[in-house]
mmCIF file of N, CA and C in Angstrom:
data_model
loop_
_atom_site.group_PDB
_atom_site.id
_atom_site.type_symbol
_atom_site.label_atom_id
_atom_site.label_comp_id
_atom_site.label_asym_id
_atom_site.label_seq_id
_atom_site.Cartn_x
_atom_site.Cartn_y
_atom_site.Cartn_z
ATOM 1 N N UNK A 1 149.681 50.953 138.410
ATOM 2 C CA UNK A 1 148.825 51.549 139.524
ATOM 3 C C UNK A 1 147.750 52.671 138.600
ATOM 4 N N UNK A 2 146.426 52.559 138.124
ATOM 5 C CA UNK A 2 145.556 53.609 137.287
ATOM 6 C C UNK A 2 144.802 54.457 138.437
ATOM 7 N N UNK A 3 144.359 55.214 137.792
ATOM 8 C CA UNK A 3 143.748 56.740 138.415
ATOM 9 C C UNK A 3 143.050 56.671 139.363
ATOM 10 N N UNK A 4 142.003 55.056 139.086
ATOM 11 C CA UNK A 4 140.857 54.653 140.255
ATOM 12 C C UNK A 4 141.347 54.339 141.464
ATOM 13 N N UNK A 5 142.474 53.526 141.428
ATOM 14 C CA UNK A 5 143.147 53.322 142.228
ATOM 15 C C UNK A 5 144.060 54.076 143.186
ATOM 16 N N UNK A 6 144.623 55.059 142.290
ATOM 17 C CA UNK A 6 145.682 56.643 143.060
ATOM 18 C C UNK A 6 144.510 57.052 143.875
ATOM 19 N N UNK A 7 143.499 57.408 142.999
ATOM 20 C CA UNK A 7 142.398 57.994 144.171
ATOM 21 C C UNK A 7 141.386 57.667 145.187
ATOM 22 N N UNK A 8 141.414 56.106 145.129
ATOM 23 C CA UNK A 8 140.877 55.579 146.270
ATOM 24 C C UNK A 8 141.652 55.181 147.203
ATOM 25 N N UNK A 9 142.782 55.025 147.205
ATOM 26 C CA UNK A 9 144.201 54.883 147.887
ATOM 27 C C UNK A 9 144.357 56.898 148.973
ATOM 28 N N UNK A 10 144.314 57.639 147.994
ATOM 29 C CA UNK A 10 144.509 58.980 148.317
ATOM 30 C C UNK A 10 143.081 59.107 149.493
ATOM 31 N N UNK A 11 142.097 58.708 149.214
ATOM 32 C CA UNK A 11 140.629 58.721 149.675
ATOM 33 C C UNK A 11 140.935 58.378 151.014
ATOM 34 N N UNK A 12 141.345 56.981 151.449
ATOM 35 C CA UNK A 12 141.509 55.983 152.539
ATOM 36 C C UNK A 12 142.588 57.051 153.187
ATOM 37 N N UNK A 13 143.982 57.118 152.743
ATOM 38 C CA UNK A 13 144.586 58.134 153.500
ATOM 39 C C UNK A 13 143.898 58.945 154.267
ATOM 40 N N UNK A 14 143.363 59.727 153.592
ATOM 41 C CA UNK A 14 142.843 61.010 153.805
ATOM 42 C C UNK A 14 141.987 60.638 155.225
ATOM 43 N N UNK A 15 141.135 59.517 154.871
ATOM 44 C CA UNK A 15 140.111 58.951 156.090
ATOM 45 C C UNK A 15 141.042 58.601 157.611
ATOM 46 N N UNK A 16 142.119 58.012 157.366
ATOM 47 C CA UNK A 16 143.286 57.590 158.508
ATOM 48 C C UNK A 16 143.893 58.839 159.102
ATOM 49 N N UNK A 17 144.113 59.379 158.408
ATOM 50 C CA UNK A 17 144.682 61.011 158.874
ATOM 51 C C UNK A 17 143.734 61.796 159.559
ATOM 52 N N UNK A 18 142.175 61.997 158.506
ATOM 53 C CA UNK A 18 141.115 62.753 159.645
ATOM 54 C C UNK A 18 140.910 62.017 161.252
ATOM 55 N N UNK A 19 141.318 60.642 161.443
ATOM 56 C CA UNK A 19 140.716 60.176 162.587
ATOM 57 C C UNK A 19 141.935 60.185 163.338
ATOM 58 N N UNK A 20 143.610 60.133 162.819
ATOM 59 C CA UNK A 20 144.427 60.490 163.627
ATOM 60 C C UNK A 20 144.456 61.434 164.350
ATOM 61 N N UNK A 21 143.885 62.641 163.412
ATOM 62 C CA UNK A 21 143.831 64.411 163.216
ATOM 63 C C UNK A 21 142.699 63.973 164.779
ATOM 64 N N UNK A 22 141.841 63.401 164.703
ATOM 65 C CA UNK A 22 140.714 63.515 165.834
ATOM 66 C C UNK A 22 141.416 63.206 167.006
ATOM 67 N N UNK A 23 141.947 61.587 167.072
ATOM 68 C CA UNK A 23 142.594 61.422 168.504
ATOM 69 C C UNK A 23 143.760 62.245 168.864
ATOM 70 N N UNK A 24 144.370 63.383 168.285
ATOM 71 C CA UNK A 24 145.506 64.204 168.363
ATOM 72 C C UNK A 24 144.779 65.321 169.078
ATOM 73 N N UNK A 25 143.371 65.867 168.400
ATOM 74 C CA UNK A 25 143.399 66.795 169.138
ATOM 75 C C UNK A 25 142.502 66.489 170.448
ATOM 76 N N UNK A 26 142.146 65.389 170.833
ATOM 77 C CA UNK A 26 141.626 64.798 171.865
ATOM 78 C C UNK A 26 142.707 64.815 173.066
ATOM 79 N N UNK A 27 144.260 64.525 172.654
ATOM 80 C CA UNK A 27 145.148 64.967 173.532
ATOM 81 C C UNK A 27 145.503 65.980 173.566
ATOM 82 N N UNK A 28 145.523 66.895 172.587
ATOM 83 C CA UNK A 28 145.912 68.293 172.688
ATOM 84 C C UNK A 28 144.828 69.007 173.914
ATOM 85 N N UNK A 29 143.486 68.841 173.813
ATOM 86 C CA UNK A 29 142.653 69.160 174.653
ATOM 87 C C UNK A 29 143.090 68.619 176.114
ATOM 88 N N UNK A 30 143.319 67.483 175.996
ATOM 89 C CA UNK A 30 144.020 66.832 177.569
ATOM 90 C C UNK A 30 145.304 67.495 177.896
ATOM 91 N N UNK A 31 146.062 68.154 177.459
ATOM 92 C CA UNK A 31 147.339 68.923 177.492
ATOM 93 C C UNK A 31 146.780 70.075 177.994
ATOM 94 N N UNK A 32 145.724 70.580 176.924
ATOM 95 C CA UNK A 32 145.624 72.093 177.479
ATOM 96 C C UNK A 32 144.826 71.827 178.784
ATOM 97 N N UNK A 33 144.138 70.739 179.104
ATOM 98 C CA UNK A 33 143.499 70.835 180.417
ATOM 99 C C UNK A 33 144.471 70.748 181.737
ATOM 100 N N UNK A 34 145.361 69.862 181.316
ATOM 101 C CA UNK A 34 146.523 69.948 182.525
ATOM 102 C C UNK A 34 147.387 71.314 182.541
ATOM 103 N N UNK A 35 147.641 71.906 181.356
ATOM 104 C CA UNK A 35 148.188 73.105 181.676
ATOM 105 C C UNK A 35 147.115 74.184 182.448
ATOM 106 N N UNK A 36 146.087 74.084 181.935
ATOM 107 C CA UNK A 36 144.990 75.298 182.856
ATOM 108 C C UNK A 36 144.812 74.755 184.096
ATOM 109 N N UNK A 37 144.295 73.484 184.367
ATOM 110 C CA UNK A 37 143.987 72.956 185.879
ATOM 111 C C UNK A 37 145.065 72.640 186.736
ATOM 112 N N UNK A 38 146.395 72.134 186.070
ATOM 113 C CA UNK A 38 147.507 71.893 186.972
ATOM 114 C C UNK A 38 147.764 69.940 187.347
ATOM 115 N N UNK A 39 146.403 69.534 186.892
ATOM 116 C CA UNK A 39 146.490 68.092 187.099
ATOM 117 C C UNK A 39 146.081 67.399 185.827
ATOM 118 N N UNK A 40 146.675 66.128 185.781
ATOM 119 C CA UNK A 40 146.059 65.123 185.004
ATOM 120 C C UNK A 40 144.657 64.786 184.576
ATOM 121 N N UNK A 41 144.424 64.629 183.914
ATOM 122 C CA UNK A 41 142.944 64.278 183.317
ATOM 123 C C UNK A 41 142.729 62.691 184.171
ATOM 124 N N UNK A 42 142.234 62.128 185.279
ATOM 125 C CA UNK A 42 142.186 60.781 185.363
ATOM 126 C C UNK A 42 141.142 60.473 186.659
ATOM 127 N N UNK A 43 141.195 59.329 186.903
ATOM 128 C CA UNK A 43 140.309 59.609 188.200
ATOM 129 C C UNK A 43 140.434 59.682 189.599
ATOM 130 N N UNK A 44 142.116 59.643 189.486
ATOM 131 C CA UNK A 44 142.514 59.791 190.824
ATOM 132 C C UNK A 44 143.497 61.059 190.830
ATOM 133 N N UNK A 45 143.143 61.922 191.566
ATOM 134 C CA UNK A 45 143.921 63.413 191.857
ATOM 135 C C UNK A 45 145.575 63.156 191.286
ATOM 136 N N UNK A 46 146.307 63.883 190.404
ATOM 137 C CA UNK A 46 147.769 63.525 190.049
ATOM 138 C C UNK A 46 148.195 65.222 189.431
ATOM 139 N N UNK A 47 148.976 65.864 190.415
ATOM 140 C CA UNK A 47 149.142 67.167 190.171
ATOM 141 C C UNK A 47 150.405 66.952 189.268
ATOM 142 N N UNK A 48 150.573 67.999 188.160
ATOM 143 C CA UNK A 48 151.625 67.976 187.460
ATOM 144 C C UNK A 48 152.143 69.464 187.581
ATOM 145 N N UNK A 49 153.404 70.043 187.458
ATOM 146 C CA UNK A 49 153.876 71.169 187.383
ATOM 147 C C UNK A 49 153.993 72.032 186.384
ATOM 148 N N UNK A 50 153.986 73.405 186.048
ATOM 149 C CA UNK A 50 153.689 73.979 185.096
ATOM 150 C C UNK A 50 154.560 73.533 184.018
ATOM 151 N N UNK A 51 155.659 73.596 183.791
ATOM 152 C CA UNK A 51 156.648 72.947 183.018
ATOM 153 C C UNK A 51 156.604 71.715 182.220
ATOM 154 N N UNK A 52 156.236 70.952 183.037
ATOM 155 C CA UNK A 52 155.564 69.489 182.513
ATOM 156 C C UNK A 52 154.400 69.667 182.023
ATOM 157 N N UNK A 53 153.634 70.335 182.359
ATOM 158 C CA UNK A 53 151.856 70.575 181.539
ATOM 159 C C UNK A 53 152.350 70.974 180.036
ATOM 160 N N UNK A 54 153.164 72.204 179.970
ATOM 161 C CA UNK A 54 153.412 72.888 178.998
ATOM 162 C C UNK A 54 154.235 71.893 178.076
ATOM 163 N N UNK A 55 155.308 71.219 178.543
ATOM 164 C CA UNK A 55 156.200 70.154 177.716
ATOM 165 C C UNK A 55 154.793 69.660 177.163
ATOM 166 N N UNK A 56 154.194 68.687 177.659
ATOM 167 C CA UNK A 56 152.396 67.700 176.975
ATOM 168 C C UNK A 56 152.250 68.515 176.287
ATOM 169 N N UNK A 57 151.851 69.952 176.358
ATOM 170 C CA UNK A 57 151.125 70.753 175.504
ATOM 171 C C UNK A 57 152.030 70.980 174.297
ATOM 172 N N UNK A 58 153.017 71.298 174.175
ATOM 173 C CA UNK A 58 153.642 71.316 173.266
ATOM 174 C C UNK A 58 153.786 70.544 172.086
ATOM 175 N N UNK A 59 154.115 69.527 172.945
ATOM 176 C CA UNK A 59 154.590 67.969 172.120
ATOM 177 C C UNK A 59 152.966 67.579 171.550
ATOM 178 N N UNK A 60 151.829 67.747 172.127
ATOM 179 C CA UNK A 60 150.584 67.341 171.448
ATOM 180 C C UNK A 60 150.129 68.463 170.360
ATOM 181 N N UNK A 61 150.583 69.773 170.877
ATOM 182 C CA UNK A 61 150.220 70.621 169.688
ATOM 183 C C UNK A 61 151.110 70.750 168.597
ATOM 184 N N UNK A 62 152.246 70.479 168.509
ATOM 185 C CA UNK A 62 153.158 70.160 167.199
ATOM 186 C C UNK A 62 152.548 68.696 166.330
ATOM 187 N N UNK A 63 152.068 67.708 167.341
ATOM 188 C CA UNK A 63 151.949 66.710 166.600
ATOM 189 C C UNK A 63 150.382 67.146 165.726
ATOM 190 N N UNK A 64 149.397 67.474 166.514
ATOM 191 C CA UNK A 64 148.640 67.898 166.077
ATOM 192 C C UNK A 64 148.729 68.779 164.585
ATOM 193 N N UNK A 65 149.483 69.951 164.769
ATOM 194 C CA UNK A 65 149.627 70.830 163.690
ATOM 195 C C UNK A 65 150.265 69.753 162.352
ATOM 196 N N UNK A 66 151.263 68.761 162.653
ATOM 197 C CA UNK A 66 152.113 67.796 161.669
ATOM 198 C C UNK A 66 150.632 67.106 160.860
ATOM 199 N N UNK A 67 149.764 66.817 161.811
ATOM 200 C CA UNK A 67 148.443 65.923 161.201
ATOM 201 C C UNK A 67 147.554 66.646 160.367
ATOM 202 N N UNK A 68 147.363 68.095 161.053
ATOM 203 C CA UNK A 68 146.939 69.198 160.192
ATOM 204 C C UNK A 68 147.101 69.487 159.154
ATOM 205 N N UNK A 69 148.433 69.536 158.987
ATOM 206 C CA UNK A 69 149.365 70.083 157.516
ATOM 207 C C UNK A 69 149.237 68.501 156.411
ATOM 208 N N UNK A 70 149.078 67.716 156.767
ATOM 209 C CA UNK A 70 149.361 66.459 156.289
ATOM 210 C C UNK A 70 147.441 65.922 155.429
ATOM 211 N N UNK A 71 146.377 66.301 156.382
ATOM 212 C CA UNK A 71 145.322 66.350 156.209
ATOM 213 C C UNK A 71 144.876 67.316 155.213
ATOM 214 N N UNK A 72 145.625 68.748 155.169
ATOM 215 C CA UNK A 72 145.566 69.650 153.962
ATOM 216 C C UNK A 72 146.409 68.990 152.882
ATOM 217 N N UNK A 73 147.391 68.903 153.044
ATOM 218 C CA UNK A 73 148.174 68.205 151.742
ATOM 219 C C UNK A 73 147.224 67.079 151.100
ATOM 220 N N UNK A 74 146.737 66.201 151.691
ATOM 221 C CA UNK A 74 145.902 65.445 151.083
ATOM 222 C C UNK A 74 144.527 65.564 150.380
ATOM 223 N N UNK A 75 143.872 66.165 151.111
ATOM 224 C CA UNK A 75 142.638 67.034 150.918
ATOM 225 C C UNK A 75 142.944 67.937 149.386
ATOM 226 N N UNK A 76 144.156 68.989 149.245
ATOM 227 C CA UNK A 76 144.626 69.250 147.811
ATOM 228 C C UNK A 76 144.956 68.381 146.938
ATOM 229 N N UNK A 77 145.653 67.069 147.475
ATOM 230 C CA UNK A 77 145.492 65.893 146.246
ATOM 231 C C UNK A 77 144.513 65.380 145.745
ATOM 232 N N UNK A 78 143.477 65.168 146.551
ATOM 233 C CA UNK A 78 142.108 64.425 146.229
ATOM 234 C C UNK A 78 141.250 65.579 145.165
ATOM 235 N N UNK A 79 141.543 67.083 145.687
ATOM 236 C CA UNK A 79 140.834 68.011 144.830
ATOM 237 C C UNK A 79 141.391 68.085 143.508
ATOM 238 N N UNK A 80 142.659 67.882 143.594
ATOM 239 C CA UNK A 80 143.814 67.909 141.928
ATOM 240 C C UNK A 80 142.972 66.519 141.367
ATOM 241 N N UNK A 81 142.926 65.516 141.995
ATOM 242 C CA UNK A 81 142.435 64.201 141.290
ATOM 243 C C UNK A 81 140.946 64.244 140.918
ATOM 244 N N UNK A 82 140.084 64.998 141.507
ATOM 245 C CA UNK A 82 138.381 65.441 141.362
ATOM 246 C C UNK A 82 138.797 66.065 139.801
ATOM 247 N N UNK A 83 139.377 67.326 140.138
ATOM 248 C CA UNK A 83 139.704 68.194 138.854
ATOM 249 C C UNK A 83 140.059 67.468 137.925
ATOM 250 N N UNK A 84 140.962 67.020 137.829
ATOM 251 C CA UNK A 84 141.399 66.039 136.887
ATOM 252 C C UNK A 84 140.479 65.243 136.032
ATOM 253 N N UNK A 85 139.685 64.478 136.847
ATOM 254 C CA UNK A 85 138.431 63.771 136.489
ATOM 255 C C UNK A 85 137.438 64.122 136.170
ATOM 256 N N UNK A 86 137.163 65.425 136.520
ATOM 257 C CA UNK A 86 135.908 66.175 136.093
ATOM 258 C C UNK A 86 136.070 66.469 134.410
ATOM 259 N N UNK A 87 137.245 66.329 134.024
ATOM 260 C CA UNK A 87 137.786 66.749 132.780
ATOM 261 C C UNK A 87 137.322 65.640 131.530
ATOM 262 N N UNK A 88 137.184 64.457 132.294
ATOM 263 C CA UNK A 88 136.865 63.265 131.408
ATOM 264 C C UNK A 88 135.831 63.305 130.753
ATOM 265 N N UNK A 89 135.929 62.977 129.543
ATOM 266 C CA UNK A 89 134.882 62.733 128.407
ATOM 267 C C UNK A 89 134.629 61.287 128.113
ATOM 268 N N UNK A 90 133.275 61.530 127.413
ATOM 269 C CA UNK A 90 132.780 60.048 127.368
ATOM 270 C C UNK A 90 132.290 59.425 128.397
ATOM 271 N N UNK A 91 131.134 58.934 128.033
ATOM 272 C CA UNK A 91 130.125 58.462 129.394
ATOM 273 C C UNK A 91 130.627 57.367 130.461
ATOM 274 N N UNK A 92 131.320 56.495 129.891
ATOM 275 C CA UNK A 92 131.924 55.666 130.395
ATOM 276 C C UNK A 92 132.874 55.917 131.133
ATOM 277 N N UNK A 93 133.695 56.742 131.258
ATOM 278 C CA UNK A 93 134.854 57.662 131.745
ATOM 279 C C UNK A 93 133.983 58.712 132.792
ATOM 280 N N UNK A 94 133.158 58.966 132.631
ATOM 281 C CA UNK A 94 132.220 60.414 133.366
ATOM 282 C C UNK A 94 131.654 59.380 134.568
ATOM 283 N N UNK A 95 130.983 58.057 134.054
ATOM 284 C CA UNK A 95 130.262 57.196 135.008
ATOM 285 C C UNK A 95 131.419 57.067 136.068
ATOM 286 N N UNK A 96 132.544 56.389 136.114
ATOM 287 C CA UNK A 96 133.748 55.576 136.355
ATOM 288 C C UNK A 96 134.217 56.748 137.398
ATOM 289 N N UNK A 97 134.791 57.863 136.737
ATOM 290 C CA UNK A 97 134.897 58.876 137.905
ATOM 291 C C UNK A 97 133.768 59.354 138.718
ATOM 292 N N UNK A 98 132.668 59.757 138.622
ATOM 293 C CA UNK A 98 131.479 60.006 139.416
ATOM 294 C C UNK A 98 131.560 59.015 140.627
ATOM 295 N N UNK A 99 131.540 57.701 140.004
ATOM 296 C CA UNK A 99 131.348 56.544 140.917
ATOM 297 C C UNK A 99 132.952 56.492 142.113
ATOM 298 N N UNK A 100 133.873 56.725 141.306
ATOM 299 C CA UNK A 100 134.945 56.650 142.169
ATOM 300 C C UNK A 100 134.900 57.550 143.127
ATOM 301 N N UNK A 101 134.099 59.133 142.999
ATOM 302 C CA UNK A 101 133.576 60.127 143.916
ATOM 303 C C UNK A 101 132.908 60.009 145.179
ATOM 304 N N UNK A 102 131.871 59.008 144.920
ATOM 305 C CA UNK A 102 131.508 58.294 145.755
ATOM 306 C C UNK A 102 129.795 58.562 145.635
ATOM 307 N N UNK A 103 129.606 59.077 144.282
ATOM 308 C CA UNK A 103 128.196 59.517 143.761
ATOM 309 C C UNK A 103 127.117 58.325 143.542
ATOM 310 N N UNK A 104 125.968 58.131 143.833
ATOM 311 C CA UNK A 104 125.281 57.267 143.882
ATOM 312 C C UNK A 104 125.026 57.200 142.230
ATOM 313 N N UNK A 105 124.111 55.876 141.693
ATOM 314 C CA UNK A 105 123.825 56.013 140.453
ATOM 315 C C UNK A 105 122.630 56.805 140.073
ATOM 316 N N UNK A 106 122.016 57.290 140.910
ATOM 317 C CA UNK A 106 120.826 58.091 141.045
ATOM 318 C C UNK A 106 121.532 59.386 140.396
ATOM 319 N N UNK A 107 122.394 59.803 141.204
ATOM 320 C CA UNK A 107 122.930 60.866 141.018
ATOM 321 C C UNK A 107 123.837 61.261 139.849
ATOM 322 N N UNK A 108 124.412 60.315 139.268
ATOM 323 C CA UNK A 108 125.360 60.029 138.419
ATOM 324 C C UNK A 108 124.259 60.272 136.942
ATOM 325 N N UNK A 109 122.910 59.565 137.046
ATOM 326 C CA UNK A 109 121.919 59.642 136.136
ATOM 327 C C UNK A 109 121.606 61.050 136.070
ATOM 328 N N UNK A 110 121.100 62.042 137.165
ATOM 329 C CA UNK A 110 121.012 63.212 137.026
ATOM 330 C C UNK A 110 122.136 64.154 136.315
ATOM 331 N N UNK A 111 123.032 63.818 136.885
ATOM 332 C CA UNK A 111 124.444 64.599 136.240
ATOM 333 C C UNK A 111 124.251 64.383 134.895
ATOM 334 N N UNK A 112 124.372 63.296 134.072
ATOM 335 C CA UNK A 112 124.663 62.768 132.720
ATOM 336 C C UNK A 112 123.513 63.087 132.093
ATOM 337 N N UNK A 113 121.929 63.131 132.427
ATOM 338 C CA UNK A 113 120.911 63.478 131.635
ATOM 339 C C UNK A 113 120.206 62.011 131.139
ATOM 340 N N UNK A 114 120.881 60.826 131.727
ATOM 341 C CA UNK A 114 120.602 59.531 131.528
ATOM 342 C C UNK A 114 119.922 59.028 132.285
ATOM 343 N N UNK A 115 118.967 57.672 132.155
ATOM 344 C CA UNK A 115 118.182 57.342 133.079
ATOM 345 C C UNK A 115 119.089 56.512 134.004
ATOM 346 N N UNK A 116 118.274 56.698 135.316
ATOM 347 C CA UNK A 116 118.722 55.386 136.176
ATOM 348 C C UNK A 116 119.114 54.222 135.843
ATOM 349 N N UNK A 117 118.099 53.722 135.147
ATOM 350 C CA UNK A 117 117.993 52.403 134.376
ATOM 351 C C UNK A 117 119.290 52.073 133.535
ATOM 352 N N UNK A 118 119.586 53.198 132.903
ATOM 353 C CA UNK A 118 120.724 53.083 131.785
ATOM 354 C C UNK A 118 122.251 53.088 132.170
ATOM 355 N N UNK A 119 122.109 54.068 133.300
ATOM 356 C CA UNK A 119 123.343 53.885 134.181
ATOM 357 C C UNK A 119 123.465 52.972 134.883
ATOM 358 N N UNK A 120 122.711 52.342 135.242
ATOM 359 C CA UNK A 120 122.846 50.831 136.245
ATOM 360 C C UNK A 120 123.500 49.845 135.219
ATOM 361 N N UNK A 121 122.604 49.905 134.401
ATOM 362 C CA UNK A 121 123.305 48.871 133.009
ATOM 363 C C UNK A 121 124.435 49.157 132.701
ATOM 364 N N UNK A 122 124.661 50.332 132.159
ATOM 365 C CA UNK A 122 126.182 50.585 131.832
ATOM 366 C C UNK A 122 127.241 50.100 133.009
ATOM 367 N N UNK A 123 126.751 50.274 134.207
ATOM 368 C CA UNK A 123 127.700 50.018 135.227
ATOM 369 C C UNK A 123 127.784 48.431 135.706
ATOM 370 N N UNK A 124 126.872 47.802 135.336
ATOM 371 C CA UNK A 124 127.081 46.362 135.582
ATOM 372 C C UNK A 124 127.441 45.815 134.366
ATOM 373 N N UNK A 125 127.583 46.247 132.917
ATOM 374 C CA UNK A 125 128.425 45.897 131.793
ATOM 375 C C UNK A 125 129.618 46.056 132.489
ATOM 376 N N UNK A 126 130.334 47.165 133.000
ATOM 377 C CA UNK A 126 131.506 47.464 133.242
ATOM 378 C C UNK A 126 131.783 46.602 134.169
ATOM 379 N N UNK A 127 131.042 46.249 135.297
ATOM 380 C CA UNK A 127 131.557 45.152 136.308
ATOM 381 C C UNK A 127 131.958 43.994 135.658
ATOM 382 N N UNK A 128 131.237 43.433 134.836
ATOM 383 C CA UNK A 128 131.151 42.297 134.057
ATOM 384 C C UNK A 128 132.149 42.154 133.990
ATOM 385 N N UNK A 129 132.546 43.170 132.826
ATOM 386 C CA UNK A 129 134.206 43.237 131.923
ATOM 387 C C UNK A 129 135.200 43.230 132.945
ATOM 388 N N UNK A 130 135.143 43.651 133.866
ATOM 389 C CA UNK A 130 136.431 43.487 134.874
ATOM 390 C C UNK A 130 136.474 42.243 135.583
ATOM 391 N N UNK A 131 135.279 41.801 135.539
ATOM 392 C CA UNK A 131 135.462 40.451 136.710
ATOM 393 C C UNK A 131 135.877 39.372 135.737
ATOM 394 N N UNK A 132 135.663 39.566 134.787
ATOM 395 C CA UNK A 132 135.884 39.040 133.268
ATOM 396 C C UNK A 132 137.487 38.979 133.288
ATOM 397 N N UNK A 133 138.047 40.253 133.316
ATOM 398 C CA UNK A 133 139.199 40.310 132.654
ATOM 399 C C UNK A 133 140.350 40.155 134.048
ATOM 400 N N UNK A 134 139.655 40.079 135.153
ATOM 401 C CA UNK A 134 140.662 39.637 136.500
ATOM 402 C C UNK A 134 140.374 37.925 136.440
ATOM 403 N N UNK A 135 139.500 37.703 136.271
ATOM 404 C CA UNK A 135 139.559 35.909 136.248
ATOM 405 C C UNK A 135 140.595 35.462 134.723
ATOM 406 N N UNK A 136 140.609 36.094 133.921
ATOM 407 C CA UNK A 136 141.527 36.248 132.783
ATOM 408 C C UNK A 136 142.921 35.877 133.042
ATOM 409 N N UNK A 137 143.093 37.054 134.016
ATOM 410 C CA UNK A 137 144.631 37.416 134.379
ATOM 411 C C UNK A 137 145.459 36.149 134.969
#
């Protein structure tokens, strides 16, 4: 596995964990509301006792905290990758690293001081080489 795949995998995993965090936050808010109001959020009235409400709240809070910790860990790894990629030299490597980080070709051109057309041609040449090498394998 190369750095591009590792970085892309980390970014994808981070996105998924952020979505999971969003869902867990909704569950935590529902559990908080259940403790506060003494009823489950539903269309029909459903009373729960305080102990059960606190159990729901604690479980939801634990899951949310674990997820938040994992998001922070993945963000740290992503920052380490980006710090590593910022040290790349050579125009091709800089272009590929900025592209992996989600920069547009216009932004890369401004960053490198080259024209948009030059950067676009470099990327097209790289994409063609990658396509030919994958066909050969």
